[in-house]
Amino acid sequence: MTAHPVPPDPDPDSPHPAASSLPSDSPIATDSPLPSDPPLPPVDTLLVVDVQTAFVTGEGAVPDAARLVDRTAGLIARARAAGALVVHLQNDGPPGAEDEPHTPGWELHHRVEPGPTEFVIRKPYDDGFEETTLGAVLDGHGSRAVAVCGVMSEMCVRATARTALDRGYRVVVPYDGHATQDCPAVPGVAGAVPAAVVSRVAAYSLGSDAEVTDPAAAVSFTAPSRTVAPSPPAGPVRGSVA
């Protein structure tokens, strides 16, 4: 496995930008779609990780949550239109957590359309595959390539993407399709790290096997090789209107 190529700084005579700022042409710092060259091959599965009310609304929302919601909504709409498999992962937080089951913050933000190619799977751990039916659902549909979006970049998004890679799936993590919180400063150890930098490092840490430098707008979808009857999810199917 090799590292992702690192693009040169916009001004080769300037030092590398500090963690607290991003160059104006950074993929994280712009809403402009950056076309793939060549275009990305389509994926047959979309994994929407923990896009739950607590993480995209109110005081606990990730920075620029509206942008994330827009990107994930677009991905879901295009996946449905193409007949791709859509799996909403829903985290079950511990008692007292903002995503504690059956609390308002736990509810999925995007509307769910349960059916042969759309599922909700509850998960107890960061990794969406661990002790859930996710692997069985993907195998049952003949999935080969997945796009992963949602929150938090360095936790559940990365853990799920990493296992998907280990299981042999092609994995696309669009850079503007996942988000997290700022990393707070630790006095005497390190300064604060902006959320956008945390997200980018988390994606790049997956290595060159993952495709992490394209925007959500560049991701296209196709139907998986098989359409099967819905498998029992790891918990009840739930969802709320965005």
PDB file of C-alpha atoms in Angstrom:
ATOM      1  CA  MET A   1       0.000   0.000   0.000  1.00  0.00           C
ATOM      2  CA  THR A   2       1.322   3.413  -0.940  1.00  0.00           C
ATOM      3  CA  ALA A   3       0.442   6.844   0.331  1.00  0.00           C
ATOM      4  CA  HIS A   4      -1.805   9.257  -1.529  1.00  0.00           C
ATOM      5  CA  PRO A   5       0.163  11.765  -3.615  1.00  0.00           C
ATOM      6  CA  VAL A   6       0.388  15.133  -1.898  1.00  0.00           C
ATOM      7  CA  PRO A   7      -0.262  18.141  -4.152  1.00  0.00           C
ATOM      8  CA  PRO A   8       2.232  21.019  -3.951  1.00  0.00           C
ATOM      9  CA  ASP A   9       1.388  24.176  -2.015  1.00  0.00           C
ATOM     10  CA  PRO A  10      -0.223  26.902  -4.150  1.00  0.00           C
ATOM     11  CA  ASP A  11       2.850  29.090  -3.521  1.00  0.00           C
ATOM     12  CA  PRO A  12       6.002  26.963  -3.501  1.00  0.00           C
ATOM     13  CA  ASP A  13       7.878  29.739  -1.654  1.00  0.00           C
ATOM     14  CA  SER A  14       5.419  29.791   1.244  1.00  0.00           C
ATOM     15  CA  PRO A  15       5.477  27.434   4.217  1.00  0.00           C
ATOM     16  CA  HIS A  16       2.901  24.657   4.534  1.00  0.00           C
ATOM     17  CA  PRO A  17      -0.368  26.162   5.857  1.00  0.00           C
ATOM     18  CA  ALA A  18      -0.965  25.866   9.578  1.00  0.00           C
ATOM     19  CA  ALA A  19      -3.662  23.510  10.835  1.00  0.00           C
ATOM     20  CA  SER A  20      -5.829  26.489  11.726  1.00  0.00           C
ATOM     21  CA  SER A  21      -6.132  27.610   8.086  1.00  0.00           C
ATOM     22  CA  LEU A  22      -6.613  26.015   4.710  1.00  0.00           C
ATOM     23  CA  PRO A  23      -5.487  27.241   1.284  1.00  0.00           C
ATOM     24  CA  SER A  24      -8.292  28.685  -0.799  1.00  0.00           C
ATOM     25  CA  ASP A  25      -7.945  25.904  -3.360  1.00  0.00           C
ATOM     26  CA  SER A  26      -8.132  23.089  -0.809  1.00  0.00           C
ATOM     27  CA  PRO A  27     -10.923  20.607  -1.623  1.00  0.00           C
ATOM     28  CA  ILE A  28     -12.125  21.053   1.950  1.00  0.00           C
ATOM     29  CA  ALA A  29     -12.375  24.813   1.587  1.00  0.00           C
ATOM     30  CA  THR A  30     -14.521  25.008  -1.532  1.00  0.00           C
ATOM     31  CA  ASP A  31     -18.007  24.073  -2.645  1.00  0.00           C
ATOM     32  CA  SER A  32     -16.977  23.952  -6.306  1.00  0.00           C
ATOM     33  CA  PRO A  33     -17.230  20.437  -7.779  1.00  0.00           C
ATOM     34  CA  LEU A  34     -13.806  19.220  -8.841  1.00  0.00           C
ATOM     35  CA  PRO A  35     -14.314  16.822 -11.772  1.00  0.00           C
ATOM     36  CA  SER A  36     -12.601  13.446 -11.687  1.00  0.00           C
ATOM     37  CA  ASP A  37     -10.122  12.772 -14.463  1.00  0.00           C
ATOM     38  CA  PRO A  38     -11.048  10.200 -15.628  1.00  0.00           C
ATOM     39  CA  PRO A  39     -14.595  10.064 -14.200  1.00  0.00           C
ATOM     40  CA  LEU A  40     -15.129   7.750 -11.260  1.00  0.00           C
ATOM     41  CA  PRO A  41     -16.629   4.369 -12.147  1.00  0.00           C
ATOM     42  CA  PRO A  42     -20.069   4.010 -10.533  1.00  0.00           C
ATOM     43  CA  VAL A  43     -20.595   2.328  -7.177  1.00  0.00           C
ATOM     44  CA  ASP A  44     -23.479  -0.017  -6.380  1.00  0.00           C
ATOM     45  CA  THR A  45     -23.866   0.747  -2.666  1.00  0.00           C
ATOM     46  CA  LEU A  46     -24.153   3.844  -0.487  1.00  0.00           C
ATOM     47  CA  LEU A  47     -23.402   3.627   3.235  1.00  0.00           C
ATOM     48  CA  VAL A  48     -24.846   6.600   5.127  1.00  0.00           C
ATOM     49  CA  VAL A  49     -23.091   6.564   8.479  1.00  0.00           C
ATOM     50  CA  ASP A  50     -24.778   8.039  11.572  1.00  0.00           C
ATOM     51  CA  VAL A  51     -26.496  11.015   9.940  1.00  0.00           C
ATOM     52  CA  GLN A  52     -28.591  11.367  13.081  1.00  0.00           C
ATOM     53  CA  THR A  53     -30.376  14.408  14.456  1.00  0.00           C
ATOM     54  CA  ALA A  54     -27.914  15.004  17.298  1.00  0.00           C
ATOM     55  CA  PHE A  55     -24.974  15.302  14.911  1.00  0.00           C
ATOM     56  CA  VAL A  56     -26.442  17.571  12.234  1.00  0.00           C
ATOM     57  CA  THR A  57     -28.817  19.863  14.152  1.00  0.00           C
ATOM     58  CA  GLY A  58     -28.640  22.005  17.282  1.00  0.00           C
ATOM     59  CA  GLU A  59     -25.648  22.799  19.460  1.00  0.00           C
ATOM     60  CA  GLY A  60     -24.019  19.412  18.932  1.00  0.00           C
ATOM     61  CA  ALA A  61     -24.023  19.613  15.137  1.00  0.00           C
ATOM     62  CA  VAL A  62     -20.794  19.238  13.214  1.00  0.00           C
ATOM     63  CA  PRO A  63     -19.419  22.444  11.663  1.00  0.00           C
ATOM     64  CA  ASP A  64     -21.212  23.373   8.434  1.00  0.00           C
ATOM     65  CA  ALA A  65     -23.784  20.645   9.016  1.00  0.00           C
ATOM     66  CA  ALA A  66     -26.106  22.109   6.374  1.00  0.00           C
ATOM     67  CA  ARG A  67     -23.458  21.452   3.720  1.00  0.00           C
ATOM     68  CA  LEU A  68     -23.026  17.868   4.878  1.00  0.00           C
ATOM     69  CA  VAL A  69     -26.792  17.285   4.868  1.00  0.00           C
ATOM     70  CA  ASP A  70     -26.997  18.681   1.346  1.00  0.00           C
ATOM     71  CA  ARG A  71     -24.208  16.379   0.108  1.00  0.00           C
ATOM     72  CA  THR A  72     -25.586  13.259   1.777  1.00  0.00           C
ATOM     73  CA  ALA A  73     -29.121  14.016   0.569  1.00  0.00           C
ATOM     74  CA  GLY A  74     -27.824  14.315  -2.982  1.00  0.00           C
ATOM     75  CA  LEU A  75     -25.971  11.024  -2.716  1.00  0.00           C
ATOM     76  CA  ILE A  76     -29.071   9.266  -1.364  1.00  0.00           C
ATOM     77  CA  ALA A  77     -31.296  10.672  -4.121  1.00  0.00           C
ATOM     78  CA  ARG A  78     -28.914   9.620  -6.899  1.00  0.00           C
ATOM     79  CA  ALA A  79     -28.389   6.174  -5.386  1.00  0.00           C
ATOM     80  CA  ARG A  80     -32.142   5.574  -5.175  1.00  0.00           C
ATOM     81  CA  ALA A  81     -32.688   6.780  -8.727  1.00  0.00           C
ATOM     82  CA  ALA A  82     -30.060   4.331 -10.012  1.00  0.00           C
ATOM     83  CA  GLY A  83     -31.415   1.379  -8.038  1.00  0.00           C
ATOM     84  CA  ALA A  84     -28.277   1.178  -5.904  1.00  0.00           C
ATOM     85  CA  LEU A  85     -28.284  -0.329  -2.434  1.00  0.00           C
ATOM     86  CA  VAL A  86     -28.710   2.317   0.286  1.00  0.00           C
ATOM     87  CA  VAL A  87     -27.863   1.426   3.881  1.00  0.00           C
ATOM     88  CA  HIS A  88     -28.441   3.899   6.710  1.00  0.00           C
ATOM     89  CA  LEU A  89     -26.263   3.039   9.702  1.00  0.00           C
ATOM     90  CA  GLN A  90     -27.706   4.244  13.002  1.00  0.00           C
ATOM     91  CA  ASN A  91     -25.468   4.406  16.057  1.00  0.00           C
ATOM     92  CA  ASP A  92     -26.790   3.232  19.415  1.00  0.00           C
ATOM     93  CA  GLY A  93     -25.084   5.469  21.965  1.00  0.00           C
ATOM     94  CA  PRO A  94     -24.740   4.610  25.661  1.00  0.00           C
ATOM     95  CA  PRO A  95     -27.259   5.780  28.278  1.00  0.00           C
ATOM     96  CA  GLY A  96     -27.187   9.548  28.582  1.00  0.00           C
ATOM     97  CA  ALA A  97     -25.452  10.096  25.229  1.00  0.00           C
ATOM     98  CA  GLU A  98     -26.922  12.413  22.634  1.00  0.00           C
ATOM     99  CA  ASP A  99     -27.560   9.394  20.412  1.00  0.00           C
ATOM    100  CA  GLU A 100     -29.027   7.161  23.114  1.00  0.00           C
ATOM    101  CA  PRO A 101     -31.605   4.889  21.435  1.00  0.00           C
ATOM    102  CA  HIS A 102     -35.175   6.171  21.236  1.00  0.00           C
ATOM    103  CA  THR A 103     -34.214   9.758  22.078  1.00  0.00           C
ATOM    104  CA  PRO A 104     -34.734  12.629  19.610  1.00  0.00           C
ATOM    105  CA  GLY A 105     -31.011  12.893  18.882  1.00  0.00           C
ATOM    106  CA  TRP A 106     -30.850   9.240  17.896  1.00  0.00           C
ATOM    107  CA  GLU A 107     -33.358   9.550  15.066  1.00  0.00           C
ATOM    108  CA  LEU A 108     -32.090   9.464  11.486  1.00  0.00           C
ATOM    109  CA  HIS A 109     -32.122  12.872   9.847  1.00  0.00           C
ATOM    110  CA  HIS A 110     -32.862  11.738   6.304  1.00  0.00           C
ATOM    111  CA  ARG A 111     -36.157  10.145   5.332  1.00  0.00           C
ATOM    112  CA  VAL A 112     -35.899   6.390   4.853  1.00  0.00           C
ATOM    113  CA  GLU A 113     -37.662   4.449   2.091  1.00  0.00           C
ATOM    114  CA  PRO A 114     -37.461   0.825   3.309  1.00  0.00           C
ATOM    115  CA  GLY A 115     -37.572  -1.727   0.531  1.00  0.00           C
ATOM    116  CA  PRO A 116     -35.552  -4.329  -1.362  1.00  0.00           C
ATOM    117  CA  THR A 117     -32.618  -1.934  -1.782  1.00  0.00           C
ATOM    118  CA  GLU A 118     -32.856   0.353   1.257  1.00  0.00           C
ATOM    119  CA  PHE A 119     -32.167  -0.627   4.841  1.00  0.00           C
ATOM    120  CA  VAL A 120     -31.567   0.770   8.300  1.00  0.00           C
ATOM    121  CA  ILE A 121     -29.044  -1.139  10.378  1.00  0.00           C
ATOM    122  CA  ARG A 122     -28.401  -0.215  13.976  1.00  0.00           C
ATOM    123  CA  LYS A 123     -24.856  -0.592  15.226  1.00  0.00           C
ATOM    124  CA  PRO A 124     -23.285  -0.747  18.702  1.00  0.00           C
ATOM    125  CA  TYR A 125     -19.712   0.118  17.639  1.00  0.00           C
ATOM    126  CA  ASP A 126     -17.861   2.534  15.365  1.00  0.00           C
ATOM    127  CA  ASP A 127     -17.425  -0.136  12.701  1.00  0.00           C
ATOM    128  CA  GLY A 128     -20.719  -0.632  10.893  1.00  0.00           C
ATOM    129  CA  PHE A 129     -19.801  -4.249  10.169  1.00  0.00           C
ATOM    130  CA  GLU A 130     -19.096  -5.280  13.769  1.00  0.00           C
ATOM    131  CA  GLU A 131     -21.904  -7.404  15.226  1.00  0.00           C
ATOM    132  CA  THR A 132     -24.428  -6.229  12.602  1.00  0.00           C
ATOM    133  CA  THR A 133     -26.013  -7.663   9.451  1.00  0.00           C
ATOM    134  CA  LEU A 134     -24.239  -5.170   7.168  1.00  0.00           C
ATOM    135  CA  GLY A 135     -21.857  -7.740   5.711  1.00  0.00           C
ATOM    136  CA  ALA A 136     -24.713 -10.157   5.022  1.00  0.00           C
ATOM    137  CA  VAL A 137     -26.811  -7.459   3.341  1.00  0.00           C
ATOM    138  CA  LEU A 138     -23.953  -6.399   1.060  1.00  0.00           C
ATOM    139  CA  ASP A 139     -23.086 -10.000   0.220  1.00  0.00           C
ATOM    140  CA  GLY A 140     -26.719 -10.829  -0.443  1.00  0.00           C
ATOM    141  CA  HIS A 141     -26.994  -8.034  -2.993  1.00  0.00           C
ATOM    142  CA  GLY A 142     -23.690  -8.806  -4.673  1.00  0.00           C
ATOM    143  CA  SER A 143     -22.215  -5.428  -3.736  1.00  0.00           C
ATOM    144  CA  ARG A 144     -18.730  -4.740  -5.007  1.00  0.00           C
ATOM    145  CA  ALA A 145     -18.185  -1.004  -4.641  1.00  0.00           C
ATOM    146  CA  VAL A 146     -19.363   1.283  -1.839  1.00  0.00           C
ATOM    147  CA  ALA A 147     -19.454   5.013  -1.224  1.00  0.00           C
ATOM    148  CA  VAL A 148     -19.225   5.968   2.443  1.00  0.00           C
ATOM    149  CA  CYS A 149     -20.554   9.264   3.824  1.00  0.00           C
ATOM    150  CA  GLY A 150     -21.686  10.671   7.168  1.00  0.00           C
ATOM    151  CA  VAL A 151     -20.144  11.279  10.594  1.00  0.00           C
ATOM    152  CA  MET A 152     -17.740  11.209  12.352  1.00  0.00           C
ATOM    153  CA  SER A 153     -14.875  11.138   9.864  1.00  0.00           C
ATOM    154  CA  GLU A 154     -12.170   9.723  12.119  1.00  0.00           C
ATOM    155  CA  MET A 155     -14.466   7.355  13.994  1.00  0.00           C
ATOM    156  CA  CYS A 156     -17.437   5.569  12.427  1.00  0.00           C
ATOM    157  CA  VAL A 157     -16.838   6.674   8.828  1.00  0.00           C
ATOM    158  CA  ARG A 158     -13.214   5.594   8.852  1.00  0.00           C
ATOM    159  CA  ALA A 159     -13.823   2.369  10.788  1.00  0.00           C
ATOM    160  CA  THR A 160     -16.566   1.285   8.403  1.00  0.00           C
ATOM    161  CA  ALA A 161     -14.577   2.235   5.314  1.00  0.00           C
ATOM    162  CA  ARG A 162     -11.511   0.411   6.638  1.00  0.00           C
ATOM    163  CA  THR A 163     -13.413  -2.829   7.144  1.00  0.00           C
ATOM    164  CA  ALA A 164     -15.020  -2.489   3.713  1.00  0.00           C
ATOM    165  CA  LEU A 165     -11.529  -2.260   2.219  1.00  0.00           C
ATOM    166  CA  ASP A 166     -10.362  -5.257   4.239  1.00  0.00           C
ATOM    167  CA  ARG A 167     -13.338  -7.232   2.903  1.00  0.00           C
ATOM    168  CA  GLY A 168     -12.327  -6.485  -0.656  1.00  0.00           C
ATOM    169  CA  TYR A 169     -14.809  -3.780  -1.614  1.00  0.00           C
ATOM    170  CA  ARG A 170     -13.857  -0.815  -3.719  1.00  0.00           C
ATOM    171  CA  VAL A 171     -14.349   2.175  -1.405  1.00  0.00           C
ATOM    172  CA  VAL A 172     -15.084   5.805  -2.285  1.00  0.00           C
ATOM    173  CA  VAL A 173     -15.153   8.415   0.507  1.00  0.00           C
ATOM    174  CA  PRO A 174     -16.104  11.744  -1.112  1.00  0.00           C
ATOM    175  CA  TYR A 175     -14.187  14.498   0.652  1.00  0.00           C
ATOM    176  CA  ASP A 176     -17.253  16.702   1.180  1.00  0.00           C
ATOM    177  CA  GLY A 177     -19.543  13.822   2.135  1.00  0.00           C
ATOM    178  CA  HIS A 178     -18.255  13.296   5.672  1.00  0.00           C
ATOM    179  CA  ALA A 179     -17.593  15.551   8.647  1.00  0.00           C
ATOM    180  CA  THR A 180     -16.585  15.683  12.282  1.00  0.00           C
ATOM    181  CA  GLN A 181     -16.032  18.059  15.186  1.00  0.00           C
ATOM    182  CA  ASP A 182     -13.022  20.279  15.843  1.00  0.00           C
ATOM    183  CA  CYS A 183     -10.277  18.541  17.797  1.00  0.00           C
ATOM    184  CA  PRO A 184      -9.777  20.603  20.974  1.00  0.00           C
ATOM    185  CA  ALA A 185      -6.415  21.839  22.133  1.00  0.00           C
ATOM    186  CA  VAL A 186      -4.513  19.929  24.789  1.00  0.00           C
ATOM    187  CA  PRO A 187      -2.521  22.442  26.861  1.00  0.00           C
ATOM    188  CA  GLY A 188       1.170  21.751  26.688  1.00  0.00           C
ATOM    189  CA  VAL A 189       0.697  19.039  24.067  1.00  0.00           C
ATOM    190  CA  ALA A 190      -0.979  20.375  20.922  1.00  0.00           C
ATOM    191  CA  GLY A 191      -3.181  23.154  19.657  1.00  0.00           C
ATOM    192  CA  ALA A 192      -6.712  22.791  18.353  1.00  0.00           C
ATOM    193  CA  VAL A 193      -7.188  21.156  14.962  1.00  0.00           C
ATOM    194  CA  PRO A 194     -10.065  22.325  12.737  1.00  0.00           C
ATOM    195  CA  ALA A 195     -12.693  19.731  11.862  1.00  0.00           C
ATOM    196  CA  ALA A 196     -11.917  19.975   8.139  1.00  0.00           C
ATOM    197  CA  VAL A 197      -8.308  18.972   8.770  1.00  0.00           C
ATOM    198  CA  VAL A 198      -9.351  16.090  11.029  1.00  0.00           C
ATOM    199  CA  SER A 199     -11.670  14.832   8.280  1.00  0.00           C
ATOM    200  CA  ARG A 200      -9.021  15.031   5.606  1.00  0.00           C
ATOM    201  CA  VAL A 201      -6.392  13.236   7.685  1.00  0.00           C
ATOM    202  CA  ALA A 202      -8.907  10.530   8.619  1.00  0.00           C
ATOM    203  CA  ALA A 203      -9.687   9.877   4.956  1.00  0.00           C
ATOM    204  CA  TYR A 204      -6.053   9.913   3.844  1.00  0.00           C
ATOM    205  CA  SER A 205      -5.155   7.476   6.626  1.00  0.00           C
ATOM    206  CA  LEU A 206      -7.107   4.817   4.733  1.00  0.00           C
ATOM    207  CA  GLY A 207      -4.227   4.702   2.264  1.00  0.00           C
ATOM    208  CA  SER A 208      -4.214   4.649  -1.509  1.00  0.00           C
ATOM    209  CA  ASP A 209      -6.681   1.757  -1.744  1.00  0.00           C
ATOM    210  CA  ALA A 210      -9.530   4.157  -0.886  1.00  0.00           C
ATOM    211  CA  GLU A 211     -10.676   6.906  -3.268  1.00  0.00           C
ATOM    212  CA  VAL A 212     -10.874  10.031  -1.108  1.00  0.00           C
ATOM    213  CA  THR A 213     -10.097  13.066  -3.285  1.00  0.00           C
ATOM    214  CA  ASP A 214     -13.341  13.423  -5.263  1.00  0.00           C
ATOM    215  CA  PRO A 215     -16.446  15.408  -4.281  1.00  0.00           C
ATOM    216  CA  ALA A 216     -19.867  13.896  -3.681  1.00  0.00           C
ATOM    217  CA  ALA A 217     -21.016  15.385  -6.998  1.00  0.00           C
ATOM    218  CA  ALA A 218     -18.562  13.115  -8.844  1.00  0.00           C
ATOM    219  CA  VAL A 219     -19.992   9.906  -7.367  1.00  0.00           C
ATOM    220  CA  SER A 220     -22.377   8.008  -9.647  1.00  0.00           C
ATOM    221  CA  PHE A 221     -24.349   4.863  -8.954  1.00  0.00           C
ATOM    222  CA  THR A 222     -25.530   1.651 -10.552  1.00  0.00           C
ATOM    223  CA  ALA A 223     -27.695  -1.219  -9.332  1.00  0.00           C
ATOM    224  CA  PRO A 224     -25.997  -4.097  -7.507  1.00  0.00           C
ATOM    225  CA  SER A 225     -25.774  -7.462  -9.205  1.00  0.00           C
ATOM    226  CA  ARG A 226     -28.662  -8.956  -7.221  1.00  0.00           C
ATOM    227  CA  THR A 227     -31.901  -7.642  -5.732  1.00  0.00           C
ATOM    228  CA  VAL A 228     -33.116  -9.766  -2.862  1.00  0.00           C
ATOM    229  CA  ALA A 229     -35.845  -9.609  -0.265  1.00  0.00           C
ATOM    230  CA  PRO A 230     -34.911  -7.404   2.701  1.00  0.00           C
ATOM    231  CA  SER A 231     -32.825  -9.168   5.336  1.00  0.00           C
ATOM    232  CA  PRO A 232     -33.724  -8.604   8.986  1.00  0.00           C
ATOM    233  CA  PRO A 233     -31.759  -5.564  10.175  1.00  0.00           C
ATOM    234  CA  ALA A 234     -29.915  -5.453  13.485  1.00  0.00           C
ATOM    235  CA  GLY A 235     -32.792  -3.684  15.214  1.00  0.00           C
ATOM    236  CA  PRO A 236     -36.016  -2.027  14.125  1.00  0.00           C
ATOM    237  CA  VAL A 237     -36.188   0.086  11.007  1.00  0.00           C
ATOM    238  CA  ARG A 238     -36.615   3.674  12.060  1.00  0.00           C
ATOM    239  CA  GLY A 239     -36.363   7.036  10.413  1.00  0.00           C
ATOM    240  CA  SER A 240     -37.675  10.567  10.475  1.00  0.00           C
ATOM    241  CA  VAL A 241     -38.445  13.176   7.868  1.00  0.00           C
ATOM    242  CA  ALA A 242     -35.530  15.568   7.411  1.00  0.00           C
TER     243      ALA A 242
END
